[in-house]
Amino acid sequence: MTVLDMAVLDDAAFQLLKADVDAWVRGPGEDFANQIEATGIVPPELFLDLKAHGFLGLAAPERLGGKDIPFSRYLELMEIFSRSHASIRMLVHVINGTWRAMDEFATEAQRDQIVRPSVAGDVLVAFTLTEATAGTGADIRTTVRREGDTYYLSGEKQLITFGVKCDYWLLLARLEGSTGQDGTVALLVPNAGLPGAEVIDDSETMGVRGTDHAILHFDNTPVPVANRLGEEGQGLTIMLGGFLLPSRVSVAMSCVGLAERAQELAVEYANRRETFGKKIADRQAIQFYLAENYADIAAARALVIHAAKAFEEGAADAGVLSSASKMIAVDMLTRVTDKALQVHGGSGYWKRNPIERVYRDARAQRFEEGTNEIQKLIVGRAVVTGAVTN
């Protein structure tokens, strides 16, 4: 029995699993990272390798074919994956999370056709919420019109990760004429050349190279009512509570992992680089940068683990802590990567140095799963209404 075959991991087995993930990240993962940066494409072999190692079904329950690793412990693995290339982290993060949105509201037929194959790595589901002309919540404008057993979908989505190559879009829309949360529906829309569906590849990004992103246009695209998750009016609950709440904590931990990689690169460079016959690691200014980074990372990591355990326990403040952890971790990552690049001096600005890629990739978390401005609104409202206290 391998470590990943165990239904319940004791601590010793989990440490072996962490070591296995770390070895993969530093070995094959780094080779894939270099290939992605050189070509701008995630090779199919990467997906197959992640699947073969069981890395795509870490967090899902056994009944869905997953490894049933508790969320807070899974995040320790996400921390390690996030030290790798951003597209590798994105694959592991999304596939280990979308099942949460689907499972509670899926029919058994939907579980067999989509949810379980997603956990197995046989079906790719893209979370499809963001729009160009609206926010990412109750103000969405994409609509459906129901005629018998068919919805007719019209509207636009953008910045949809894996939206080009996915098998299904897990998509939020609203019934024509509805407002707010009422009338929102979550649909599993097959990416199969449906009438009226247009997929535009929008993958040329600053960082996170290789991950495909899509702009989607729908014009009276037919979607069977049987492809709806849950009931009409539950769409926003499915998308926000089912996916975004834990996903924000996962993104926060990805900030921690990437910051740790930036710090590691800065320390290595500082111990190698000499000026005026002295390693820059011995210079007080550099030590101050590294000390501030160490404290910043440790503080953010503690809050992320606290938020993860609150989600596990179903705590009343889990949602607020989710936003708070992402807010703090994102700002931490900005500071740490900036100082790590500064330690490298001008050399860090060149693509031949890994810190350049880390610096570019770090910018994406500032808006992934909701901007920091949105997180501050969520936390601020909870504080002023007395919903949370310190």
mmCIF file of C-alpha atoms in Angstrom:
data_model
loop_
_atom_site.group_PDB
_atom_site.id
_atom_site.type_symbol
_atom_site.label_atom_id
_atom_site.label_comp_id
_atom_site.label_asym_id
_atom_site.label_seq_id
_atom_site.Cartn_x
_atom_site.Cartn_y
_atom_site.Cartn_z
ATOM 1 C CA MET A 1 0.000 0.000 0.000
ATOM 2 C CA THR A 2 1.433 3.377 -0.998
ATOM 3 C CA VAL A 3 1.175 6.513 1.075
ATOM 4 C CA LEU A 4 -1.546 7.870 -1.219
ATOM 5 C CA ASP A 5 -3.603 4.665 -0.963
ATOM 6 C CA MET A 6 -4.152 5.100 2.759
ATOM 7 C CA ALA A 7 -7.643 6.238 3.699
ATOM 8 C CA VAL A 8 -6.488 8.008 6.835
ATOM 9 C CA LEU A 9 -2.995 9.407 7.038
ATOM 10 C CA ASP A 10 -1.178 9.276 10.347
ATOM 11 C CA ASP A 11 1.440 11.966 10.844
ATOM 12 C CA ALA A 12 4.377 9.800 9.815
ATOM 13 C CA ALA A 13 2.660 8.806 6.583
ATOM 14 C CA PHE A 14 1.687 12.390 5.904
ATOM 15 C CA GLN A 15 5.284 13.536 6.312
ATOM 16 C CA LEU A 16 6.288 10.930 3.729
ATOM 17 C CA LEU A 17 3.623 12.293 1.410
ATOM 18 C CA LYS A 18 4.925 15.838 1.887
ATOM 19 C CA ALA A 19 8.436 14.633 1.103
ATOM 20 C CA ASP A 20 7.121 12.929 -2.044
ATOM 21 C CA VAL A 21 5.422 16.135 -3.193
ATOM 22 C CA ASP A 22 8.540 18.187 -2.426
ATOM 23 C CA ALA A 23 10.730 15.772 -4.384
ATOM 24 C CA TRP A 24 8.342 15.959 -7.349
ATOM 25 C CA VAL A 25 8.242 19.764 -7.248
ATOM 26 C CA ARG A 26 12.041 20.075 -7.167
ATOM 27 C CA GLY A 27 12.560 17.324 -9.764
ATOM 28 C CA PRO A 28 9.987 16.686 -12.526
ATOM 29 C CA GLY A 29 8.040 19.789 -11.531
ATOM 30 C CA GLU A 30 11.022 22.042 -12.212
ATOM 31 C CA ASP A 31 11.617 20.353 -15.575
ATOM 32 C CA PHE A 32 7.973 20.975 -16.502
ATOM 33 C CA ALA A 33 8.297 24.581 -15.286
ATOM 34 C CA ASN A 34 11.205 25.239 -17.637
ATOM 35 C CA GLN A 35 9.319 23.612 -20.506
ATOM 36 C CA ILE A 36 6.217 25.735 -19.850
ATOM 37 C CA GLU A 37 8.230 28.970 -19.735
ATOM 38 C CA ALA A 38 10.010 28.081 -22.971
ATOM 39 C CA THR A 39 6.871 27.138 -24.919
ATOM 40 C CA GLY A 40 4.046 28.980 -23.154
ATOM 41 C CA ILE A 41 2.070 25.733 -23.117
ATOM 42 C CA VAL A 42 1.237 23.236 -20.385
ATOM 43 C CA PRO A 43 2.198 19.887 -21.952
ATOM 44 C CA PRO A 44 -0.312 17.023 -21.761
ATOM 45 C CA GLU A 45 2.411 14.983 -20.071
ATOM 46 C CA LEU A 46 2.241 17.265 -17.028
ATOM 47 C CA PHE A 47 -1.440 16.576 -16.498
ATOM 48 C CA LEU A 48 -0.864 12.846 -16.899
ATOM 49 C CA ASP A 49 2.045 12.909 -14.441
ATOM 50 C CA LEU A 50 0.012 14.773 -11.806
ATOM 51 C CA LYS A 51 -2.791 12.259 -12.309
ATOM 52 C CA ALA A 52 -0.436 9.271 -12.086
ATOM 53 C CA HIS A 53 0.929 10.523 -8.763
ATOM 54 C CA GLY A 54 -2.593 10.969 -7.380
ATOM 55 C CA PHE A 55 -2.061 14.697 -6.908
ATOM 56 C CA LEU A 56 -5.414 15.691 -8.483
ATOM 57 C CA GLY A 57 -7.598 13.858 -5.955
ATOM 58 C CA LEU A 58 -5.920 14.711 -2.669
ATOM 59 C CA ALA A 59 -8.725 16.638 -0.970
ATOM 60 C CA ALA A 60 -11.851 14.884 -2.249
ATOM 61 C CA PRO A 61 -13.585 12.228 -0.118
ATOM 62 C CA GLU A 62 -13.102 8.534 -0.737
ATOM 63 C CA ARG A 63 -16.656 8.100 -2.023
ATOM 64 C CA LEU A 64 -15.695 10.356 -4.958
ATOM 65 C CA GLY A 65 -12.432 8.538 -5.525
ATOM 66 C CA GLY A 66 -10.268 10.982 -3.581
ATOM 67 C CA LYS A 67 -7.751 10.554 -0.777
ATOM 68 C CA ASP A 68 -9.877 12.301 1.870
ATOM 69 C CA ILE A 69 -7.025 14.414 3.234
ATOM 70 C CA PRO A 70 -8.376 17.018 5.706
ATOM 71 C CA PHE A 71 -8.464 20.527 4.285
ATOM 72 C CA SER A 72 -5.880 22.025 6.638
ATOM 73 C CA ARG A 73 -3.465 19.172 5.903
ATOM 74 C CA TYR A 74 -4.143 19.405 2.172
ATOM 75 C CA LEU A 75 -3.099 23.044 2.365
ATOM 76 C CA GLU A 76 0.313 21.943 3.607
ATOM 77 C CA LEU A 77 0.650 20.149 0.282
ATOM 78 C CA MET A 78 -0.660 23.172 -1.620
ATOM 79 C CA GLU A 79 2.054 25.189 0.133
ATOM 80 C CA ILE A 80 4.670 22.923 -1.474
ATOM 81 C CA PHE A 81 3.047 22.803 -4.923
ATOM 82 C CA SER A 82 2.966 26.598 -4.904
ATOM 83 C CA ARG A 83 6.763 26.745 -4.791
ATOM 84 C CA SER A 84 6.655 25.347 -8.310
ATOM 85 C CA HIS A 85 5.423 26.912 -11.527
ATOM 86 C CA ALA A 86 2.152 28.841 -11.213
ATOM 87 C CA SER A 87 0.423 26.709 -13.863
ATOM 88 C CA ILE A 88 1.287 23.547 -11.928
ATOM 89 C CA ARG A 89 -0.124 25.089 -8.772
ATOM 90 C CA MET A 90 -3.217 26.193 -10.680
ATOM 91 C CA LEU A 91 -3.975 22.690 -11.952
ATOM 92 C CA VAL A 92 -3.632 21.132 -8.505
ATOM 93 C CA HIS A 93 -5.595 23.941 -6.847
ATOM 94 C CA VAL A 94 -8.562 24.008 -9.225
ATOM 95 C CA ILE A 95 -9.034 20.261 -9.644
ATOM 96 C CA ASN A 96 -8.759 19.688 -5.897
ATOM 97 C CA GLY A 97 -11.450 22.346 -5.343
ATOM 98 C CA THR A 98 -14.182 22.345 -7.978
ATOM 99 C CA TRP A 99 -15.672 19.092 -6.660
ATOM 100 C CA ARG A 100 -16.683 21.008 -3.497
ATOM 101 C CA ALA A 101 -19.019 23.255 -5.452
ATOM 102 C CA MET A 102 -20.543 20.368 -7.362
ATOM 103 C CA ASP A 103 -20.838 17.499 -4.888
ATOM 104 C CA GLU A 104 -23.402 18.789 -2.385
ATOM 105 C CA PHE A 105 -25.871 19.793 -5.084
ATOM 106 C CA ALA A 106 -25.181 17.178 -7.762
ATOM 107 C CA THR A 107 -27.515 14.354 -8.668
ATOM 108 C CA GLU A 108 -26.027 10.870 -8.569
ATOM 109 C CA ALA A 109 -25.983 10.887 -12.365
ATOM 110 C CA GLN A 110 -23.978 14.143 -12.341
ATOM 111 C CA ARG A 111 -21.571 12.672 -9.792
ATOM 112 C CA ASP A 112 -20.959 9.649 -12.003
ATOM 113 C CA GLN A 113 -20.693 11.619 -15.228
ATOM 114 C CA ILE A 114 -18.729 14.683 -14.068
ATOM 115 C CA VAL A 115 -17.757 14.901 -10.385
ATOM 116 C CA ARG A 116 -16.004 11.543 -9.940
ATOM 117 C CA PRO A 117 -14.229 11.767 -13.332
ATOM 118 C CA SER A 118 -13.089 15.274 -12.346
ATOM 119 C CA VAL A 119 -11.534 13.974 -9.122
ATOM 120 C CA ALA A 120 -9.892 11.174 -11.124
ATOM 121 C CA GLY A 121 -8.399 13.696 -13.559
ATOM 122 C CA ASP A 122 -10.412 12.360 -16.501
ATOM 123 C CA VAL A 123 -12.682 15.398 -16.836
ATOM 124 C CA LEU A 124 -11.614 19.046 -16.469
ATOM 125 C CA VAL A 125 -14.159 21.504 -15.070
ATOM 126 C CA ALA A 126 -13.598 25.277 -15.343
ATOM 127 C CA PHE A 127 -15.107 27.593 -12.712
ATOM 128 C CA THR A 128 -17.009 30.152 -14.811
ATOM 129 C CA LEU A 129 -18.166 33.200 -12.895
ATOM 130 C CA THR A 130 -16.355 36.422 -13.877
ATOM 131 C CA GLU A 131 -17.852 38.824 -16.412
ATOM 132 C CA ALA A 132 -16.475 41.876 -18.185
ATOM 133 C CA THR A 133 -19.468 44.103 -17.429
ATOM 134 C CA ALA A 134 -20.341 43.050 -13.892
ATOM 135 C CA GLY A 135 -18.750 41.990 -10.639
ATOM 136 C CA THR A 136 -18.413 38.403 -9.538
ATOM 137 C CA GLY A 137 -21.565 37.957 -7.523
ATOM 138 C CA ALA A 138 -25.221 38.874 -7.428
ATOM 139 C CA ASP A 139 -24.898 41.477 -10.218
ATOM 140 C CA ILE A 140 -24.055 39.005 -12.993
ATOM 141 C CA ARG A 141 -25.721 39.642 -16.333
ATOM 142 C CA THR A 142 -25.439 36.290 -18.106
ATOM 143 C CA THR A 143 -28.999 34.985 -18.409
ATOM 144 C CA VAL A 144 -30.942 31.848 -19.174
ATOM 145 C CA ARG A 145 -34.432 31.504 -20.570
ATOM 146 C CA ARG A 146 -36.209 28.250 -19.838
ATOM 147 C CA GLU A 147 -38.327 26.521 -22.447
ATOM 148 C CA GLY A 148 -39.483 23.094 -21.311
ATOM 149 C CA ASP A 149 -36.464 20.927 -20.500
ATOM 150 C CA THR A 150 -33.946 23.358 -21.998
ATOM 151 C CA TYR A 151 -32.283 26.572 -20.841
ATOM 152 C CA TYR A 152 -31.127 29.031 -23.506
ATOM 153 C CA LEU A 153 -27.962 30.728 -22.299
ATOM 154 C CA SER A 154 -26.877 34.232 -23.373
ATOM 155 C CA GLY A 155 -24.073 36.439 -22.116
ATOM 156 C CA GLU A 156 -20.324 36.743 -21.738
ATOM 157 C CA LYS A 157 -17.685 35.425 -19.341
ATOM 158 C CA GLN A 158 -14.019 36.373 -19.157
ATOM 159 C CA LEU A 159 -10.781 35.410 -17.380
ATOM 160 C CA ILE A 160 -11.974 31.801 -17.233
ATOM 161 C CA THR A 161 -9.062 29.585 -16.201
ATOM 162 C CA PHE A 162 -8.963 26.359 -18.259
ATOM 163 C CA GLY A 163 -11.946 27.748 -20.168
ATOM 164 C CA VAL A 164 -10.451 26.830 -23.545
ATOM 165 C CA LYS A 165 -9.494 23.207 -22.953
ATOM 166 C CA CYS A 166 -11.964 22.161 -20.258
ATOM 167 C CA ASP A 167 -14.673 19.554 -20.717
ATOM 168 C CA TYR A 168 -17.325 21.500 -18.759
ATOM 169 C CA TRP A 169 -17.870 25.047 -17.649
ATOM 170 C CA LEU A 170 -19.306 25.259 -14.127
ATOM 171 C CA LEU A 171 -21.186 28.448 -14.925
ATOM 172 C CA LEU A 172 -23.308 30.954 -13.022
ATOM 173 C CA ALA A 173 -26.235 32.616 -14.786
ATOM 174 C CA ARG A 174 -29.601 34.054 -13.829
ATOM 175 C CA LEU A 175 -33.140 33.574 -15.023
ATOM 176 C CA GLU A 176 -34.228 36.367 -17.328
ATOM 177 C CA GLY A 177 -35.886 39.161 -15.342
ATOM 178 C CA SER A 178 -34.495 38.123 -11.949
ATOM 179 C CA THR A 179 -32.365 40.319 -9.691
ATOM 180 C CA GLY A 180 -29.897 39.752 -6.875
ATOM 181 C CA GLN A 181 -29.392 36.194 -5.690
ATOM 182 C CA ASP A 182 -32.943 35.199 -6.592
ATOM 183 C CA GLY A 183 -33.066 33.363 -9.859
ATOM 184 C CA THR A 184 -29.352 32.516 -10.035
ATOM 185 C CA VAL A 185 -28.575 29.078 -11.418
ATOM 186 C CA ALA A 186 -25.406 26.983 -11.585
ATOM 187 C CA LEU A 187 -25.049 24.996 -14.793
ATOM 188 C CA LEU A 188 -22.629 22.333 -15.991
ATOM 189 C CA VAL A 189 -22.242 23.422 -19.602
ATOM 190 C CA PRO A 190 -20.346 21.031 -21.891
ATOM 191 C CA ASN A 191 -17.521 22.579 -23.900
ATOM 192 C CA ALA A 192 -18.518 20.612 -26.964
ATOM 193 C CA GLY A 193 -19.175 23.066 -29.777
ATOM 194 C CA LEU A 194 -22.705 23.928 -28.670
ATOM 195 C CA PRO A 195 -24.754 26.204 -30.953
ATOM 196 C CA GLY A 196 -24.237 29.864 -30.129
ATOM 197 C CA ALA A 197 -21.149 29.226 -27.953
ATOM 198 C CA GLU A 198 -17.913 30.991 -28.881
ATOM 199 C CA VAL A 199 -14.606 30.307 -27.121
ATOM 200 C CA ILE A 200 -11.839 32.907 -27.476
ATOM 201 C CA ASP A 201 -8.351 31.961 -26.306
ATOM 202 C CA ASP A 202 -7.136 34.806 -24.077
ATOM 203 C CA SER A 203 -4.051 33.135 -22.635
ATOM 204 C CA GLU A 204 -1.384 35.803 -23.230
ATOM 205 C CA THR A 205 -0.759 36.885 -19.647
ATOM 206 C CA MET A 206 2.011 38.568 -17.672
ATOM 207 C CA GLY A 207 2.578 35.487 -15.537
ATOM 208 C CA VAL A 208 1.081 32.039 -14.950
ATOM 209 C CA ARG A 209 2.227 31.145 -18.457
ATOM 210 C CA GLY A 210 0.826 27.977 -19.955
ATOM 211 C CA THR A 211 -2.530 28.015 -18.185
ATOM 212 C CA ASP A 212 -5.231 28.654 -20.756
ATOM 213 C CA HIS A 213 -7.778 31.391 -20.134
ATOM 214 C CA ALA A 214 -10.924 32.057 -22.121
ATOM 215 C CA ILE A 215 -13.419 34.708 -23.059
ATOM 216 C CA LEU A 216 -16.781 33.023 -23.619
ATOM 217 C CA HIS A 217 -19.751 34.311 -25.615
ATOM 218 C CA PHE A 218 -23.161 32.631 -25.533
ATOM 219 C CA ASP A 219 -26.076 33.482 -27.792
ATOM 220 C CA ASN A 220 -29.156 31.373 -27.040
ATOM 221 C CA THR A 221 -26.945 28.367 -26.393
ATOM 222 C CA PRO A 222 -29.100 25.361 -25.441
ATOM 223 C CA VAL A 223 -28.267 23.657 -22.125
ATOM 224 C CA PRO A 224 -30.425 20.828 -20.757
ATOM 225 C CA VAL A 225 -32.183 21.624 -17.472
ATOM 226 C CA ALA A 226 -30.748 18.291 -16.296
ATOM 227 C CA ASN A 227 -27.330 19.998 -16.309
ATOM 228 C CA ARG A 228 -28.369 22.381 -13.537
ATOM 229 C CA LEU A 229 -26.771 21.936 -10.123
ATOM 230 C CA GLY A 230 -29.235 22.309 -7.276
ATOM 231 C CA GLU A 231 -32.349 24.417 -7.669
ATOM 232 C CA GLU A 232 -33.092 27.752 -9.269
ATOM 233 C CA GLY A 233 -32.050 30.441 -6.801
ATOM 234 C CA GLN A 234 -29.157 28.394 -5.385
ATOM 235 C CA GLY A 235 -26.619 29.359 -8.009
ATOM 236 C CA LEU A 236 -24.775 31.996 -6.012
ATOM 237 C CA THR A 237 -24.675 29.762 -2.925
ATOM 238 C CA ILE A 238 -23.140 26.952 -4.973
ATOM 239 C CA MET A 239 -20.517 29.148 -6.577
ATOM 240 C CA LEU A 240 -19.515 31.282 -3.587
ATOM 241 C CA GLY A 241 -19.903 28.972 -0.616
ATOM 242 C CA GLY A 242 -19.133 25.736 -2.382
ATOM 243 C CA PHE A 243 -15.989 26.852 -4.155
ATOM 244 C CA LEU A 244 -14.834 30.382 -3.400
ATOM 245 C CA LEU A 245 -14.768 30.208 0.404
ATOM 246 C CA PRO A 246 -12.259 27.329 0.692
ATOM 247 C CA SER A 247 -10.601 28.361 -2.561
ATOM 248 C CA ARG A 248 -9.665 31.739 -1.103
ATOM 249 C CA VAL A 249 -7.906 29.979 1.767
ATOM 250 C CA SER A 250 -6.130 27.759 -0.752
ATOM 251 C CA VAL A 251 -5.018 30.796 -2.768
ATOM 252 C CA ALA A 252 -3.804 32.376 0.466
ATOM 253 C CA MET A 253 -1.673 29.309 1.118
ATOM 254 C CA SER A 254 -0.399 29.456 -2.443
ATOM 255 C CA CYS A 255 0.858 32.945 -1.590
ATOM 256 C CA VAL A 256 2.708 31.488 1.389
ATOM 257 C CA GLY A 257 4.309 28.763 -0.714
ATOM 258 C CA LEU A 258 5.397 31.144 -3.468
ATOM 259 C CA ALA A 259 6.764 33.583 -0.885
ATOM 260 C CA GLU A 260 8.775 30.752 0.642
ATOM 261 C CA ARG A 261 10.250 30.015 -2.783
ATOM 262 C CA ALA A 262 11.140 33.686 -3.257
ATOM 263 C CA GLN A 263 12.806 33.744 0.160
ATOM 264 C CA GLU A 264 14.707 30.536 -0.633
ATOM 265 C CA LEU A 265 16.021 32.035 -3.871
ATOM 266 C CA ALA A 266 16.987 35.261 -2.103
ATOM 267 C CA VAL A 267 18.915 33.421 0.606
ATOM 268 C CA GLU A 268 20.721 31.259 -1.956
ATOM 269 C CA TYR A 269 21.704 34.321 -3.971
ATOM 270 C CA ALA A 270 22.770 36.302 -0.921
ATOM 271 C CA ASN A 271 25.068 33.471 0.166
ATOM 272 C CA ARG A 272 26.581 33.275 -3.323
ATOM 273 C CA ARG A 273 26.910 36.897 -4.393
ATOM 274 C CA GLU A 274 29.955 38.899 -3.308
ATOM 275 C CA THR A 275 30.602 42.629 -3.427
ATOM 276 C CA PHE A 276 33.836 44.225 -2.281
ATOM 277 C CA GLY A 277 35.125 40.837 -1.166
ATOM 278 C CA LYS A 278 32.167 40.107 1.109
ATOM 279 C CA LYS A 279 29.042 37.986 0.662
ATOM 280 C CA ILE A 280 25.979 40.191 0.620
ATOM 281 C CA ALA A 281 24.377 37.773 3.114
ATOM 282 C CA ASP A 282 26.723 39.302 5.693
ATOM 283 C CA ARG A 283 25.449 42.810 5.055
ATOM 284 C CA GLN A 284 22.945 44.195 7.519
ATOM 285 C CA ALA A 285 20.629 45.663 4.871
ATOM 286 C CA ILE A 286 20.222 42.248 3.239
ATOM 287 C CA GLN A 287 19.709 40.521 6.588
ATOM 288 C CA PHE A 288 16.963 43.032 7.415
ATOM 289 C CA TYR A 289 15.177 42.174 4.145
ATOM 290 C CA LEU A 290 15.394 38.469 4.868
ATOM 291 C CA ALA A 291 14.333 38.882 8.505
ATOM 292 C CA GLU A 292 11.269 40.891 7.496
ATOM 293 C CA ASN A 293 10.391 38.259 4.903
ATOM 294 C CA TYR A 294 10.709 35.448 7.434
ATOM 295 C CA ALA A 295 8.374 37.164 9.903
ATOM 296 C CA ASP A 296 5.915 38.158 7.165
ATOM 297 C CA ILE A 297 5.662 34.588 5.864
ATOM 298 C CA ALA A 298 5.303 33.035 9.316
ATOM 299 C CA ALA A 299 2.508 35.436 10.313
ATOM 300 C CA ALA A 300 0.533 34.910 7.098
ATOM 301 C CA ARG A 301 0.907 31.140 7.283
ATOM 302 C CA ALA A 302 -0.483 31.074 10.833
ATOM 303 C CA LEU A 303 -3.597 32.990 9.757
ATOM 304 C CA VAL A 304 -4.119 30.724 6.736
ATOM 305 C CA ILE A 305 -4.000 27.582 8.876
ATOM 306 C CA HIS A 306 -6.407 29.223 11.347
ATOM 307 C CA ALA A 307 -8.826 29.997 8.488
ATOM 308 C CA ALA A 308 -8.498 26.448 7.136
ATOM 309 C CA LYS A 309 -9.394 24.917 10.488
ATOM 310 C CA ALA A 310 -12.355 27.286 10.835
ATOM 311 C CA PHE A 311 -13.642 26.027 7.466
ATOM 312 C CA GLU A 312 -13.130 22.408 8.542
ATOM 313 C CA GLU A 313 -15.087 22.990 11.727
ATOM 314 C CA GLY A 314 -17.890 24.938 10.041
ATOM 315 C CA ALA A 315 -17.184 27.947 12.253
ATOM 316 C CA ALA A 316 -19.456 30.967 11.909
ATOM 317 C CA ASP A 317 -16.527 33.215 11.019
ATOM 318 C CA ALA A 318 -15.038 30.851 8.423
ATOM 319 C CA GLY A 319 -16.058 33.088 5.515
ATOM 320 C CA VAL A 320 -14.593 36.220 7.065
ATOM 321 C CA LEU A 321 -11.379 34.404 7.945
ATOM 322 C CA SER A 322 -11.206 33.120 4.372
ATOM 323 C CA SER A 323 -11.220 36.680 3.047
ATOM 324 C CA ALA A 324 -8.908 37.932 5.797
ATOM 325 C CA SER A 325 -6.341 35.219 5.145
ATOM 326 C CA LYS A 326 -6.243 35.971 1.427
ATOM 327 C CA MET A 327 -6.061 39.709 2.062
ATOM 328 C CA ILE A 328 -3.084 39.355 4.403
ATOM 329 C CA ALA A 329 -1.294 36.650 2.395
ATOM 330 C CA VAL A 330 -1.540 38.553 -0.882
ATOM 331 C CA ASP A 331 -0.055 41.705 0.612
ATOM 332 C CA MET A 332 2.657 39.608 2.272
ATOM 333 C CA LEU A 333 3.551 37.997 -1.053
ATOM 334 C CA THR A 334 3.869 41.407 -2.689
ATOM 335 C CA ARG A 335 6.331 42.579 -0.034
ATOM 336 C CA VAL A 336 8.342 39.360 0.067
ATOM 337 C CA THR A 337 8.795 38.974 -3.687
ATOM 338 C CA ASP A 338 9.737 42.633 -4.042
ATOM 339 C CA LYS A 339 12.448 42.310 -1.389
ATOM 340 C CA ALA A 340 13.623 38.990 -2.805
ATOM 341 C CA LEU A 341 14.035 40.594 -6.220
ATOM 342 C CA GLN A 342 15.859 43.533 -4.633
ATOM 343 C CA VAL A 343 18.311 41.135 -2.979
ATOM 344 C CA HIS A 344 19.146 39.860 -6.465
ATOM 345 C CA GLY A 345 19.778 43.405 -7.662
ATOM 346 C CA GLY A 346 19.700 43.949 -11.412
ATOM 347 C CA SER A 347 20.365 40.274 -12.089
ATOM 348 C CA GLY A 348 16.931 39.399 -10.763
ATOM 349 C CA TYR A 349 15.294 41.318 -13.590
ATOM 350 C CA TRP A 350 16.591 38.878 -16.198
ATOM 351 C CA LYS A 351 14.594 35.807 -17.223
ATOM 352 C CA ARG A 352 17.606 33.541 -16.672
ATOM 353 C CA ASN A 353 17.014 33.877 -12.920
ATOM 354 C CA PRO A 354 14.032 32.020 -11.360
ATOM 355 C CA ILE A 355 13.131 35.012 -9.186
ATOM 356 C CA GLU A 356 11.963 36.837 -12.332
ATOM 357 C CA ARG A 357 9.264 34.224 -12.949
ATOM 358 C CA VAL A 358 8.282 34.147 -9.280
ATOM 359 C CA TYR A 359 7.900 37.931 -9.281
ATOM 360 C CA ARG A 360 5.625 37.857 -12.358
ATOM 361 C CA ASP A 361 3.543 34.946 -11.105
ATOM 362 C CA ALA A 362 3.011 36.584 -7.714
ATOM 363 C CA ARG A 363 0.963 39.397 -9.238
ATOM 364 C CA ALA A 364 -1.898 37.065 -10.230
ATOM 365 C CA GLN A 365 -2.982 36.285 -6.671
ATOM 366 C CA ARG A 366 -3.873 39.948 -6.176
ATOM 367 C CA PHE A 367 -7.107 39.379 -8.109
ATOM 368 C CA GLU A 368 -7.513 35.589 -8.147
ATOM 369 C CA GLU A 369 -10.745 34.524 -6.371
ATOM 370 C CA GLY A 370 -11.666 38.159 -5.776
ATOM 371 C CA THR A 371 -9.526 41.282 -5.456
ATOM 372 C CA ASN A 372 -8.170 42.448 -2.135
ATOM 373 C CA GLU A 373 -10.601 45.336 -2.282
ATOM 374 C CA ILE A 374 -13.475 42.826 -2.259
ATOM 375 C CA GLN A 375 -11.905 40.923 0.640
ATOM 376 C CA LYS A 376 -11.596 44.138 2.644
ATOM 377 C CA LEU A 377 -15.268 44.929 2.028
ATOM 378 C CA ILE A 378 -16.277 41.483 3.288
ATOM 379 C CA VAL A 379 -14.128 41.741 6.405
ATOM 380 C CA GLY A 380 -14.990 45.383 7.040
ATOM 381 C CA ARG A 381 -18.738 44.789 6.913
ATOM 382 C CA ALA A 382 -18.418 41.856 9.308
ATOM 383 C CA VAL A 383 -16.437 43.998 11.744
ATOM 384 C CA VAL A 384 -18.728 47.034 11.768
ATOM 385 C CA THR A 385 -21.879 44.929 12.113
ATOM 386 C CA GLY A 386 -20.418 42.971 15.020
ATOM 387 C CA ALA A 387 -20.531 39.699 13.097
ATOM 388 C CA VAL A 388 -16.933 39.056 14.148
ATOM 389 C CA THR A 389 -14.819 40.217 17.082
ATOM 390 C CA ASN A 390 -11.151 39.804 17.902
#
